[in-house]
mmCIF file of C-alpha atoms in Angstrom:
data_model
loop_
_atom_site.group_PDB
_atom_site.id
_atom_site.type_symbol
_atom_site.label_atom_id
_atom_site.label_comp_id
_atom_site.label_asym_id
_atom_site.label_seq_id
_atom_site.Cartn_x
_atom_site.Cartn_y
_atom_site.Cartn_z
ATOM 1 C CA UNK Y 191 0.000 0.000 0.000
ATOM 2 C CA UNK Y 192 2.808 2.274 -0.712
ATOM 3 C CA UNK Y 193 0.569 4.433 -2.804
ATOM 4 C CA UNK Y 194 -1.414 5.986 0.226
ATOM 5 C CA UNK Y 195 0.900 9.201 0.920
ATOM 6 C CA UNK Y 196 -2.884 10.619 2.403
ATOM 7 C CA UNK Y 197 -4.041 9.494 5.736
ATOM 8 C CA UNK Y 198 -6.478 11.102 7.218
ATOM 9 C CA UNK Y 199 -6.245 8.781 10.268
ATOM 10 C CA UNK Y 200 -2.756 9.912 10.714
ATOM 11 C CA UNK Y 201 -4.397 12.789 12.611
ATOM 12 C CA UNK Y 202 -7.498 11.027 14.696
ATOM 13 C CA UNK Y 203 -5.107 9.719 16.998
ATOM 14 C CA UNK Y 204 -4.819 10.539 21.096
ATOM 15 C CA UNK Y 205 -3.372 13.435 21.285
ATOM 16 C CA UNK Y 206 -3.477 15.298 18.437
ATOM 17 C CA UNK Y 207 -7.013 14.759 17.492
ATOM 18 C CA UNK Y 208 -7.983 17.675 19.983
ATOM 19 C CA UNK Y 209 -5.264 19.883 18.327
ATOM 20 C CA UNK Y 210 -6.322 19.753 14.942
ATOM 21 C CA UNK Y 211 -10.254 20.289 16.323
ATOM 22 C CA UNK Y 212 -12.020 22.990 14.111
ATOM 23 C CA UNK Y 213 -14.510 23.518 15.964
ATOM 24 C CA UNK Y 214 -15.120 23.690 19.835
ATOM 25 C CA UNK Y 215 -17.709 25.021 22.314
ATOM 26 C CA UNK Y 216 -17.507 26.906 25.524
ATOM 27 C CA UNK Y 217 -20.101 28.658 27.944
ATOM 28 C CA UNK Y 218 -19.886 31.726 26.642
ATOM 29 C CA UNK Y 219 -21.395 30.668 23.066
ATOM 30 C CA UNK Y 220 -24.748 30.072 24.676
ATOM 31 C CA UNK Y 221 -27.547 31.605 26.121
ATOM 32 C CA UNK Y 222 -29.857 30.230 28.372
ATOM 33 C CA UNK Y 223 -33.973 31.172 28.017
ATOM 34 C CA UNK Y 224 -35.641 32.084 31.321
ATOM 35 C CA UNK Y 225 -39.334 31.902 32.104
ATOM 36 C CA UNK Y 226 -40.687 34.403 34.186
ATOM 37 C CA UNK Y 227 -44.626 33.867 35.473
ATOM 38 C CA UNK Y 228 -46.414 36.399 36.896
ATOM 39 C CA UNK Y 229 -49.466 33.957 37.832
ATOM 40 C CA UNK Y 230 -47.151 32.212 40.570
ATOM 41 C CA UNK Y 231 -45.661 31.826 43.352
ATOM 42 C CA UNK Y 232 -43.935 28.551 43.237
ATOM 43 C CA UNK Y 233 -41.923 27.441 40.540
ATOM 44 C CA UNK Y 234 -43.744 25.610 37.905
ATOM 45 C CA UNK Y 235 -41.820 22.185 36.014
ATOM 46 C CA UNK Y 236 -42.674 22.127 32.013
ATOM 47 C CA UNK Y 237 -43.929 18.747 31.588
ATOM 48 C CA UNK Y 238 -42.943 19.190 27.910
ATOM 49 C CA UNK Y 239 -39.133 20.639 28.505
ATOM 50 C CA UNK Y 240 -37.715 18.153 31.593
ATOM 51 C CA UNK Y 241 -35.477 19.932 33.542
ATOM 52 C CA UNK Y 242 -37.106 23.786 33.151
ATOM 53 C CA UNK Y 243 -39.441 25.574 35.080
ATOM 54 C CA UNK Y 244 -41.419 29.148 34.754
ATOM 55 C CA UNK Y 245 -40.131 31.171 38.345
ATOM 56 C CA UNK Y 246 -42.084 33.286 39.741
ATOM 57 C CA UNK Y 247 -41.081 36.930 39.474
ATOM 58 C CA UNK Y 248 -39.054 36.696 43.055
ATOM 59 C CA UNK Y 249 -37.344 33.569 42.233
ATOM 60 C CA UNK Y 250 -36.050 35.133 39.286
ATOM 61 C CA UNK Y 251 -32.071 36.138 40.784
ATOM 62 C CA UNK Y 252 -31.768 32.813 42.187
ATOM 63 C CA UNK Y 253 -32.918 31.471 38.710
ATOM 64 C CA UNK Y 254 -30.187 32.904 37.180
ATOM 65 C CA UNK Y 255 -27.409 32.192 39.534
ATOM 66 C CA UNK Y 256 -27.860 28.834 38.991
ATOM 67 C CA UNK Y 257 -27.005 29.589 34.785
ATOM 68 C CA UNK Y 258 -24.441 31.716 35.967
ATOM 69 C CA UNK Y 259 -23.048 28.623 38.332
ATOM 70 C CA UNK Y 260 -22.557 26.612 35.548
ATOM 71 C CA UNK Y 261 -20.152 29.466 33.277
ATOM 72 C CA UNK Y 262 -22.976 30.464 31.404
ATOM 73 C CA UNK Y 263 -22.906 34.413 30.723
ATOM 74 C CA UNK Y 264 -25.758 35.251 29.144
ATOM 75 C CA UNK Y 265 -30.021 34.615 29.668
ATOM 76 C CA UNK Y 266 -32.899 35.646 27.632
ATOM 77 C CA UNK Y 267 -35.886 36.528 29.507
ATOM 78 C CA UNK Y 268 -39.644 35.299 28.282
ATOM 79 C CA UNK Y 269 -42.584 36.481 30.073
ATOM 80 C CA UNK Y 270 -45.598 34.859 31.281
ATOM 81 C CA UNK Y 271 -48.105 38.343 32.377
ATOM 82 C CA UNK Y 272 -50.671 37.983 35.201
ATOM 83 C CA UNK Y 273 -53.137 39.255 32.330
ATOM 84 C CA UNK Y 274 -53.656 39.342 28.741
ATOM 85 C CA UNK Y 275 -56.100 41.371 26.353
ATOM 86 C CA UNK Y 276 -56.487 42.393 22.272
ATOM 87 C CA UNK Y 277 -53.297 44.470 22.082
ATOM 88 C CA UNK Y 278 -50.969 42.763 24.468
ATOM 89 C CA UNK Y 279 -50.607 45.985 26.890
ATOM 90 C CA UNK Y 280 -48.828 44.406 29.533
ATOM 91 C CA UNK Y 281 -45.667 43.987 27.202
ATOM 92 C CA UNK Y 282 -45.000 47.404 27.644
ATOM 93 C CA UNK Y 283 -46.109 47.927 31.065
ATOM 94 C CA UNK Y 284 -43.703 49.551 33.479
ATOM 95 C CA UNK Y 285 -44.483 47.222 35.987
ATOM 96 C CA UNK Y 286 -44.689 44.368 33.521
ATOM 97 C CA UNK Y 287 -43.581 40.501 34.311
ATOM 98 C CA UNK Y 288 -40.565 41.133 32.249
ATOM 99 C CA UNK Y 289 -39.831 44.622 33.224
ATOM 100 C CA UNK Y 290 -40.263 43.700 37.196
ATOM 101 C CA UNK Y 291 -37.796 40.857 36.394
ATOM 102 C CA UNK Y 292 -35.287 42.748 34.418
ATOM 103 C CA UNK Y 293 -35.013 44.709 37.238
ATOM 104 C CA UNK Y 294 -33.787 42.679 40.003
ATOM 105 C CA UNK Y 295 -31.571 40.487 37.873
ATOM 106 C CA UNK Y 296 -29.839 43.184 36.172
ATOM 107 C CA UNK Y 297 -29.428 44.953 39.801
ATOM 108 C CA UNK Y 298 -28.015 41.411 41.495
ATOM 109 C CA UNK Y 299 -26.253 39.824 39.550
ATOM 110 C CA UNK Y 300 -23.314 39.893 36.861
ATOM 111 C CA UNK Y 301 -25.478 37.978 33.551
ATOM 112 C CA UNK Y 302 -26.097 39.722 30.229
ATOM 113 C CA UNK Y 303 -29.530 39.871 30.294
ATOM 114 C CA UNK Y 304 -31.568 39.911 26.517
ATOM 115 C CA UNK Y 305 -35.103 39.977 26.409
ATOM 116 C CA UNK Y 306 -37.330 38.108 24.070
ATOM 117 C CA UNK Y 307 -39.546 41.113 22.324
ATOM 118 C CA UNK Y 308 -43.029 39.983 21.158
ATOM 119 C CA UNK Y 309 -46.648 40.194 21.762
ATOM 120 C CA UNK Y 310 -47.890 36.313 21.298
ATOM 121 C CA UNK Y 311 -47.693 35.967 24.980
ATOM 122 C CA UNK Y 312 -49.291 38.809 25.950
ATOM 123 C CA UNK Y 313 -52.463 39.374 23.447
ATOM 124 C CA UNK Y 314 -55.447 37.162 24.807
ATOM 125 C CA UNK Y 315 -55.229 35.392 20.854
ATOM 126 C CA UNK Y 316 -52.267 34.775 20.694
ATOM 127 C CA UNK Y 317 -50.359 36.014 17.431
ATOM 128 C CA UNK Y 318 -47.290 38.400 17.478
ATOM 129 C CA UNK Y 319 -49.502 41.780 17.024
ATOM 130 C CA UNK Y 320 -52.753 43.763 16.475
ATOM 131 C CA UNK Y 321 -54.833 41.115 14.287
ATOM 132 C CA UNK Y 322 -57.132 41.766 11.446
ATOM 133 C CA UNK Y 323 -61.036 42.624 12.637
ATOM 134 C CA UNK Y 324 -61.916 39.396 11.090
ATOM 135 C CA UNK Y 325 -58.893 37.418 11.627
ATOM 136 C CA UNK Y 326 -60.893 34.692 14.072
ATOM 137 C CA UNK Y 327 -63.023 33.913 10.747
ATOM 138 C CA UNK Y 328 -61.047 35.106 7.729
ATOM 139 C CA UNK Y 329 -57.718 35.967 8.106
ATOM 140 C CA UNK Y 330 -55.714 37.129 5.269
ATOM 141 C CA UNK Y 331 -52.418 38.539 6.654
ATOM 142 C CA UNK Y 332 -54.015 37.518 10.011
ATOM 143 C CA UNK Y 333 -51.403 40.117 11.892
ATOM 144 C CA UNK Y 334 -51.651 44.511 11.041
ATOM 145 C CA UNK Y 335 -48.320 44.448 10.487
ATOM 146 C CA UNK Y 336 -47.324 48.767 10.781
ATOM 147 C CA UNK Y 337 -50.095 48.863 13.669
ATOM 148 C CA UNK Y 338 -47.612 46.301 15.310
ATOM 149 C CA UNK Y 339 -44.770 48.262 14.372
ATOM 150 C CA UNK Y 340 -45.280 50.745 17.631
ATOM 151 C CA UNK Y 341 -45.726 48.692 20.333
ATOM 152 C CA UNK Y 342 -43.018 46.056 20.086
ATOM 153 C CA UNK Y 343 -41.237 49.599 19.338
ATOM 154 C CA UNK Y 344 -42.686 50.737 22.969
ATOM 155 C CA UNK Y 345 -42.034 47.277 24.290
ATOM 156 C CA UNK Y 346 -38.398 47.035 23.691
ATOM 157 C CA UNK Y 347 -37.825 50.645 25.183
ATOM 158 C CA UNK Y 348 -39.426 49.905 28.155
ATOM 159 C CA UNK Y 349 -37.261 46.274 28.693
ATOM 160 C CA UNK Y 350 -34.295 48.941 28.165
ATOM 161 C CA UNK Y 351 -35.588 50.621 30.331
ATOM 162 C CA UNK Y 352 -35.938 48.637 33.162
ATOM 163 C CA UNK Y 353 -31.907 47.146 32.403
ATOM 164 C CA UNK Y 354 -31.927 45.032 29.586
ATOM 165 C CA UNK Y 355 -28.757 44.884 27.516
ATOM 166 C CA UNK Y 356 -29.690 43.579 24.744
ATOM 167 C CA UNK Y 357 -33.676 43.473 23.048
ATOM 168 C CA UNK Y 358 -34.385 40.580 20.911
ATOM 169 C CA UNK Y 359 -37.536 41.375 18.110
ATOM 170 C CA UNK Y 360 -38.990 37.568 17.475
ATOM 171 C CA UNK Y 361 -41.953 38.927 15.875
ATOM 172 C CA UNK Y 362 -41.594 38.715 11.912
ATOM 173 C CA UNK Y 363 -42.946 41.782 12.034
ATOM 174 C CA UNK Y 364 -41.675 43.615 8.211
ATOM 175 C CA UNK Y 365 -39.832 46.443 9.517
ATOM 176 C CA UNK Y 366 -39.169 45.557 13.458
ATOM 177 C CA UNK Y 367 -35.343 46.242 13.672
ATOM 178 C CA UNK Y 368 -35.939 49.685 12.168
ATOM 179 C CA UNK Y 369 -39.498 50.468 14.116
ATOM 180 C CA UNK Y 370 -37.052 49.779 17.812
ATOM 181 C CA UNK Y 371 -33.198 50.924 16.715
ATOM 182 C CA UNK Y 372 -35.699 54.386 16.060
ATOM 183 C CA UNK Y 373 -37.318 53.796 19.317
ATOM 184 C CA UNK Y 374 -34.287 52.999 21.286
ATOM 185 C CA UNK Y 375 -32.313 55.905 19.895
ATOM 186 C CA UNK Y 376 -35.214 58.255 20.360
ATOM 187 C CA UNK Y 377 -35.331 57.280 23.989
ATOM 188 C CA UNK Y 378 -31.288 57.465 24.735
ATOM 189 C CA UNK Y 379 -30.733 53.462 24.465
ATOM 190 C CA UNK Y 380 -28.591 54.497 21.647
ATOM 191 C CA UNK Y 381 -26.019 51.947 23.137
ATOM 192 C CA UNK Y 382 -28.534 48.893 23.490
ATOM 193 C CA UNK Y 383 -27.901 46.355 20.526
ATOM 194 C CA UNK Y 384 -30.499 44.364 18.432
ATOM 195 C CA UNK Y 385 -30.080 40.727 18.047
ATOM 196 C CA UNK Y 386 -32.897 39.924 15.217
ATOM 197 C CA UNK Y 387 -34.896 36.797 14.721
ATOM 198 C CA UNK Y 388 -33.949 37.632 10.991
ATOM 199 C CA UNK Y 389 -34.917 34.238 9.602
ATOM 200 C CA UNK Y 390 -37.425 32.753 11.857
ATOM 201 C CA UNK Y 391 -39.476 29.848 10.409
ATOM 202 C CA UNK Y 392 -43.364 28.917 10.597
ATOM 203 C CA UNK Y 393 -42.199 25.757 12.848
ATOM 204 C CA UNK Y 394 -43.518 22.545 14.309
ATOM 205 C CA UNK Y 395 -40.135 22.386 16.443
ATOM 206 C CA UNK Y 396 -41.784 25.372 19.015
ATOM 207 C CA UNK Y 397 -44.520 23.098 20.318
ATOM 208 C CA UNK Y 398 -43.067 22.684 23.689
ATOM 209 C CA UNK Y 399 -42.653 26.444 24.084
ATOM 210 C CA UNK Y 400 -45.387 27.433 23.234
ATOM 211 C CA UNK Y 401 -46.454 25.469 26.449
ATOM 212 C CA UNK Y 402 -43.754 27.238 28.355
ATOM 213 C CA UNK Y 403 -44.763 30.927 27.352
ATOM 214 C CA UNK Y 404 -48.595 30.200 27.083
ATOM 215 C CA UNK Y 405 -48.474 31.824 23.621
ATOM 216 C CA UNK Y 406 -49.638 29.373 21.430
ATOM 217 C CA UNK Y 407 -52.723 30.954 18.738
ATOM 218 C CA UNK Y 408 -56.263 30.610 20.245
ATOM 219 C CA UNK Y 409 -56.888 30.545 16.192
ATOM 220 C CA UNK Y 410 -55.300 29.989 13.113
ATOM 221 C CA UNK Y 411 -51.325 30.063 12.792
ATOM 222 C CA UNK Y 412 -48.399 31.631 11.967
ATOM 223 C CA UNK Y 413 -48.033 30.960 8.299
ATOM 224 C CA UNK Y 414 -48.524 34.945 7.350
ATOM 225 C CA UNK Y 415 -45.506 36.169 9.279
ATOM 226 C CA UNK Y 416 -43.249 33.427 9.879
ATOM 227 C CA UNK Y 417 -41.312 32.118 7.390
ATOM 228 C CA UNK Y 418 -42.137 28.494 4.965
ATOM 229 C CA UNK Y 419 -39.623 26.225 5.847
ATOM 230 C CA UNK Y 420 -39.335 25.312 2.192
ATOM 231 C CA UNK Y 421 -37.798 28.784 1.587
ATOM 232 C CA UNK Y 422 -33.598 29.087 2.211
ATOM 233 C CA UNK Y 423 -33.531 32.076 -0.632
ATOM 234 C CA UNK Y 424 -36.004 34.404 0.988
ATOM 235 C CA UNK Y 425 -34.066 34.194 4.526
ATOM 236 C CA UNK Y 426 -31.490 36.036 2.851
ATOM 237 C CA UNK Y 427 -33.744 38.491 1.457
ATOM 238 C CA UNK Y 428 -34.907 38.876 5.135
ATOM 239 C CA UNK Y 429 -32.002 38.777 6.474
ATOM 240 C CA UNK Y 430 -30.464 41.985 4.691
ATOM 241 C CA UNK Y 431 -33.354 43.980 5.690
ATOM 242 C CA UNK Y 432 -32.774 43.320 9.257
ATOM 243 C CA UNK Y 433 -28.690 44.629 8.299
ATOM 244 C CA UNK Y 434 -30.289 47.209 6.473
ATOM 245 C CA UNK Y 435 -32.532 48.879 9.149
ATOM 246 C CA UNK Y 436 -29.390 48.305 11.870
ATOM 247 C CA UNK Y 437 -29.860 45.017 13.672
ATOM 248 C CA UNK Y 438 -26.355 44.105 15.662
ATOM 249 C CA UNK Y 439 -26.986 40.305 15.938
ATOM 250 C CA UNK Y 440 -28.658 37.814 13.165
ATOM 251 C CA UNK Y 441 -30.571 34.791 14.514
ATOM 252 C CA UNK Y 442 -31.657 32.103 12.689
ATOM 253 C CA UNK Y 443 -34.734 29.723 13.975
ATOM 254 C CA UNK Y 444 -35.488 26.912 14.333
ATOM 255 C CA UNK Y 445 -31.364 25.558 14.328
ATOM 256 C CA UNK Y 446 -30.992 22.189 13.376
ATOM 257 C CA UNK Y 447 -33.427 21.398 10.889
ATOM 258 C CA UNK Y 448 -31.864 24.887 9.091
ATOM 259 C CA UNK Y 449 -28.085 24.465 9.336
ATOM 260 C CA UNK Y 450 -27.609 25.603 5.480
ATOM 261 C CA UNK Y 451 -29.714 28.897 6.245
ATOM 262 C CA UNK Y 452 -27.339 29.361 9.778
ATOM 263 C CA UNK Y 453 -24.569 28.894 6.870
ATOM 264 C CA UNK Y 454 -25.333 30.808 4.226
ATOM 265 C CA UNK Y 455 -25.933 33.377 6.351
ATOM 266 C CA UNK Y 456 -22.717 33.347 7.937
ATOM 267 C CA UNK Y 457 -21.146 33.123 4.896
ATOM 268 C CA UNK Y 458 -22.902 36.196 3.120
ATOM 269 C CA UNK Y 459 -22.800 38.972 6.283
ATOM 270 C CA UNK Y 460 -20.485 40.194 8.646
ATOM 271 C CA UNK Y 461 -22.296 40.132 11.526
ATOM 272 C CA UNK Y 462 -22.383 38.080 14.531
ATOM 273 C CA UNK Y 463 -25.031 34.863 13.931
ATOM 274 C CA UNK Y 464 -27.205 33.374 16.495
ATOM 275 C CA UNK Y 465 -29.358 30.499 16.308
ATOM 276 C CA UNK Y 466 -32.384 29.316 18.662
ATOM 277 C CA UNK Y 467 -31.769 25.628 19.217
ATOM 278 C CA UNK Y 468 -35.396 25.566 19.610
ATOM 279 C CA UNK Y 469 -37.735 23.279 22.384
ATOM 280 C CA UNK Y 470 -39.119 20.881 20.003
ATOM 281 C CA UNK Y 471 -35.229 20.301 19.326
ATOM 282 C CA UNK Y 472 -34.708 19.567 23.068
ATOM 283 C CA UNK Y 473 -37.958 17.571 23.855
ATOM 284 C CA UNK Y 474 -37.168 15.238 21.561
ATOM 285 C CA UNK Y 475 -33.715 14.511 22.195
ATOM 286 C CA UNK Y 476 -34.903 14.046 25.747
ATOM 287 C CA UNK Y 477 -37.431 11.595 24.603
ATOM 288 C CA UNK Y 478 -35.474 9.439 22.858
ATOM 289 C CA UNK Y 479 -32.969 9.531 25.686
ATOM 290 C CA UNK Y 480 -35.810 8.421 27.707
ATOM 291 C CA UNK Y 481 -36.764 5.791 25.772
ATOM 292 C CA UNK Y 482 -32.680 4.063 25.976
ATOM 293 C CA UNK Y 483 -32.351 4.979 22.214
ATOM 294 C CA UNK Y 484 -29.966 7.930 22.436
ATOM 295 C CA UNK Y 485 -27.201 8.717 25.347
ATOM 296 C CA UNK Y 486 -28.227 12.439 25.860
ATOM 297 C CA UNK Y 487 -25.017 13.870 27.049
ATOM 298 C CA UNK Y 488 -23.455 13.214 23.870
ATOM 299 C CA UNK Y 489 -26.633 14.055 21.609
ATOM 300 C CA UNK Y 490 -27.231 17.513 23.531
ATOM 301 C CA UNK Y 491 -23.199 18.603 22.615
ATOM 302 C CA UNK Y 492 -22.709 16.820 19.566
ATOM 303 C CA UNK Y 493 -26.068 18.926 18.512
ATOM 304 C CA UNK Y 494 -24.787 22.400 19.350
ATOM 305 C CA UNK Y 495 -21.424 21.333 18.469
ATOM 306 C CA UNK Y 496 -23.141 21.108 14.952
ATOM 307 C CA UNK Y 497 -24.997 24.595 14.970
ATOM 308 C CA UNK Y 498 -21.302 26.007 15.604
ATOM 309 C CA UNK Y 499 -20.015 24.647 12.991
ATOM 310 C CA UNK Y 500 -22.570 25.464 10.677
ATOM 311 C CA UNK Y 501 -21.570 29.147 11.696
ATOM 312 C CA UNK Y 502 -23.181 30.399 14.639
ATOM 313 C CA UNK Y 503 -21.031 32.503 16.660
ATOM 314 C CA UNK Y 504 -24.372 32.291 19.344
ATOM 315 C CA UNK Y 505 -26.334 29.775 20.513
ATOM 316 C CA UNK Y 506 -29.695 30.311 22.190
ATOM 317 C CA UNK Y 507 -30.462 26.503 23.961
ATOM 318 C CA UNK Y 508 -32.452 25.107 26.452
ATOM 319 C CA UNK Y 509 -28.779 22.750 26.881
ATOM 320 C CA UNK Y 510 -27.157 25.283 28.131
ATOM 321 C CA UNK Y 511 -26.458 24.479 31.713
ATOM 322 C CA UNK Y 512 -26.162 21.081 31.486
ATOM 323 C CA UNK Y 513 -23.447 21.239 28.207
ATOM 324 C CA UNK Y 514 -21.586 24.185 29.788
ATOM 325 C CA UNK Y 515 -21.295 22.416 33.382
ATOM 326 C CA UNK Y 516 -19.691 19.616 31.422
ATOM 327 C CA UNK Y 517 -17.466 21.612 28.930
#
């Protein structure tokens, strides 16, 4: 076998296999979601998501020390109101679930705190805005898209507001990055970035979530604002709007059934990428863990290990604690 000058296995061996790694994770990569209920007063398990829980608005510190315990840096904060009506007022309210939690976790401890801007769990129906008089019945573009355009604007200044580093638009809302950088700059939050859901997909993966944030549609579905999943071309077009109107951070979601979109768009901006290693993603790595068909330890890293090489500088995941207390 003289003729094989190439071996690849030359460099899988102990030892060096590590060095010539392309790719490796660390806590500071990911962010880890927090729910936030303002209808308890005990913490709540997710039957859906093992291992998570919605905290109450006083357990919401000690919630985050324990992310912070394991080397992860960063949370995003999702909010569960003690009331909901048409236009999704308590988003914005200064004493808000959100706003009251910002608050205390920005004031006591040392995370990065981002907060998940959208109206779906706030409106009594459910979508991501003002909807359509006969939207129930009829819908055609089910969400008023420029109606919308104010109050996620009023939202996200009020999450600065109250502390929040970093605002996160998850809406698919057609001019959201440019409706808040105005807001924020109008309001002196000049300095607070925008990390987009630029490419966020009309999903069956959310399922579990949508149990977690009690937003799921009391009608109807997403399919007029969030993207088809059969479409990788129009992310981009989406994309470079969000660049265009001065978002800081790109997200892609769902992550792994969308690696080439988490790809191409790290391959055609210079931005930082993020993408939302979603719950359905989770739940059913879990269940077939559960089950004695997958080890889950290995699963849950070789997963995100897979979104970072895909491109994402970011990774939002409900894995985070128990990859980073491994790493």
């Amino acid at each position: 076998m003289d003729h094989l000058t190439h071996r690849p296995r030359r460099l899988r061996r102990d030892g060096v296999r590590s060095l010539v790694s392309e790719v490796d994770l660390s806590a500071s990569d990911l962010i880890a979601p927090v729910f936030v209920d303002a209808t308890t007063d005990d913490r709540q398990p997710i039957p859906s998501m093992p291992g998570h829980e919605r905290v109450p608005v006083d357990e919401a510190v000690a919630r985050v020390e324990e992310i912070r315990e394991t080397g992860v840096e960063a949370v995003i904060v999702f909010g569960i109101p003690e009331s909901k009506d048409a236009r999704g007022s308590r988003a914005w309210a200064e004493d808000g679930v959100v706003q009251r939690a910002v608050r205390t976790i920005t004031d006591e401890t040392d995370a990065y705190v981002i907060t998940d801007v959208c109206m779906c769990e706030y409106t009594d129906h459910g979508h991501c805005g003002v909807v359509e008089d006969e939207a129930a019945d009829d819908p055609t573009l089910t969400v008023e898209n420029d109606e919308t355009l104010d109050l996620l604007s009023k939202t996200a200044v009020s999450h600065a507001e109250a502390g929040a580093d970093m605002v996160a638009p998850s809406s698919m809302t057609d001019g959201m990055v440019g409706a808040i950088r105005e807001g924020l700059d109008g309001a002196g939050y000049s300095d607070v970035p925008i990390m987009s859901y630029a490419a966020k997909y009309e999903s069956e993966f959310y399922g579990p979530f949508r149990d977690a944030a009690d937003g799921a549609p009391a009608f109807g579905d997403r399919r007029h604002y969030q993207m088809d999943p059969a479409n990788a071309r129009e992310a981009m077009r989406e994309v470079e709007l969000d660049v265009e109107q001065g978002a800081d951070v790109l997200m892609v979601k769902p992550a792994l059934p969308y690696l080439d979109v988490v790809s191409a768009v790290r391959r055609e901006f210079d931005h930082p990428v993020a993408a939302y290693n979603v719950s359905g993603e989770y739940a059913m790595l879990h269940a077939a863990a559960e089950k004695g068909w997958l080890d889950l330890e290995a699963v849950a890293h070789e997963s995100l290990l897979s979104i970072k090489r895909a491109g994402a500088d970011l990774i939002l995941t409900y894995f985070a604690e128990d990859v980073a207390d491994r790493l």
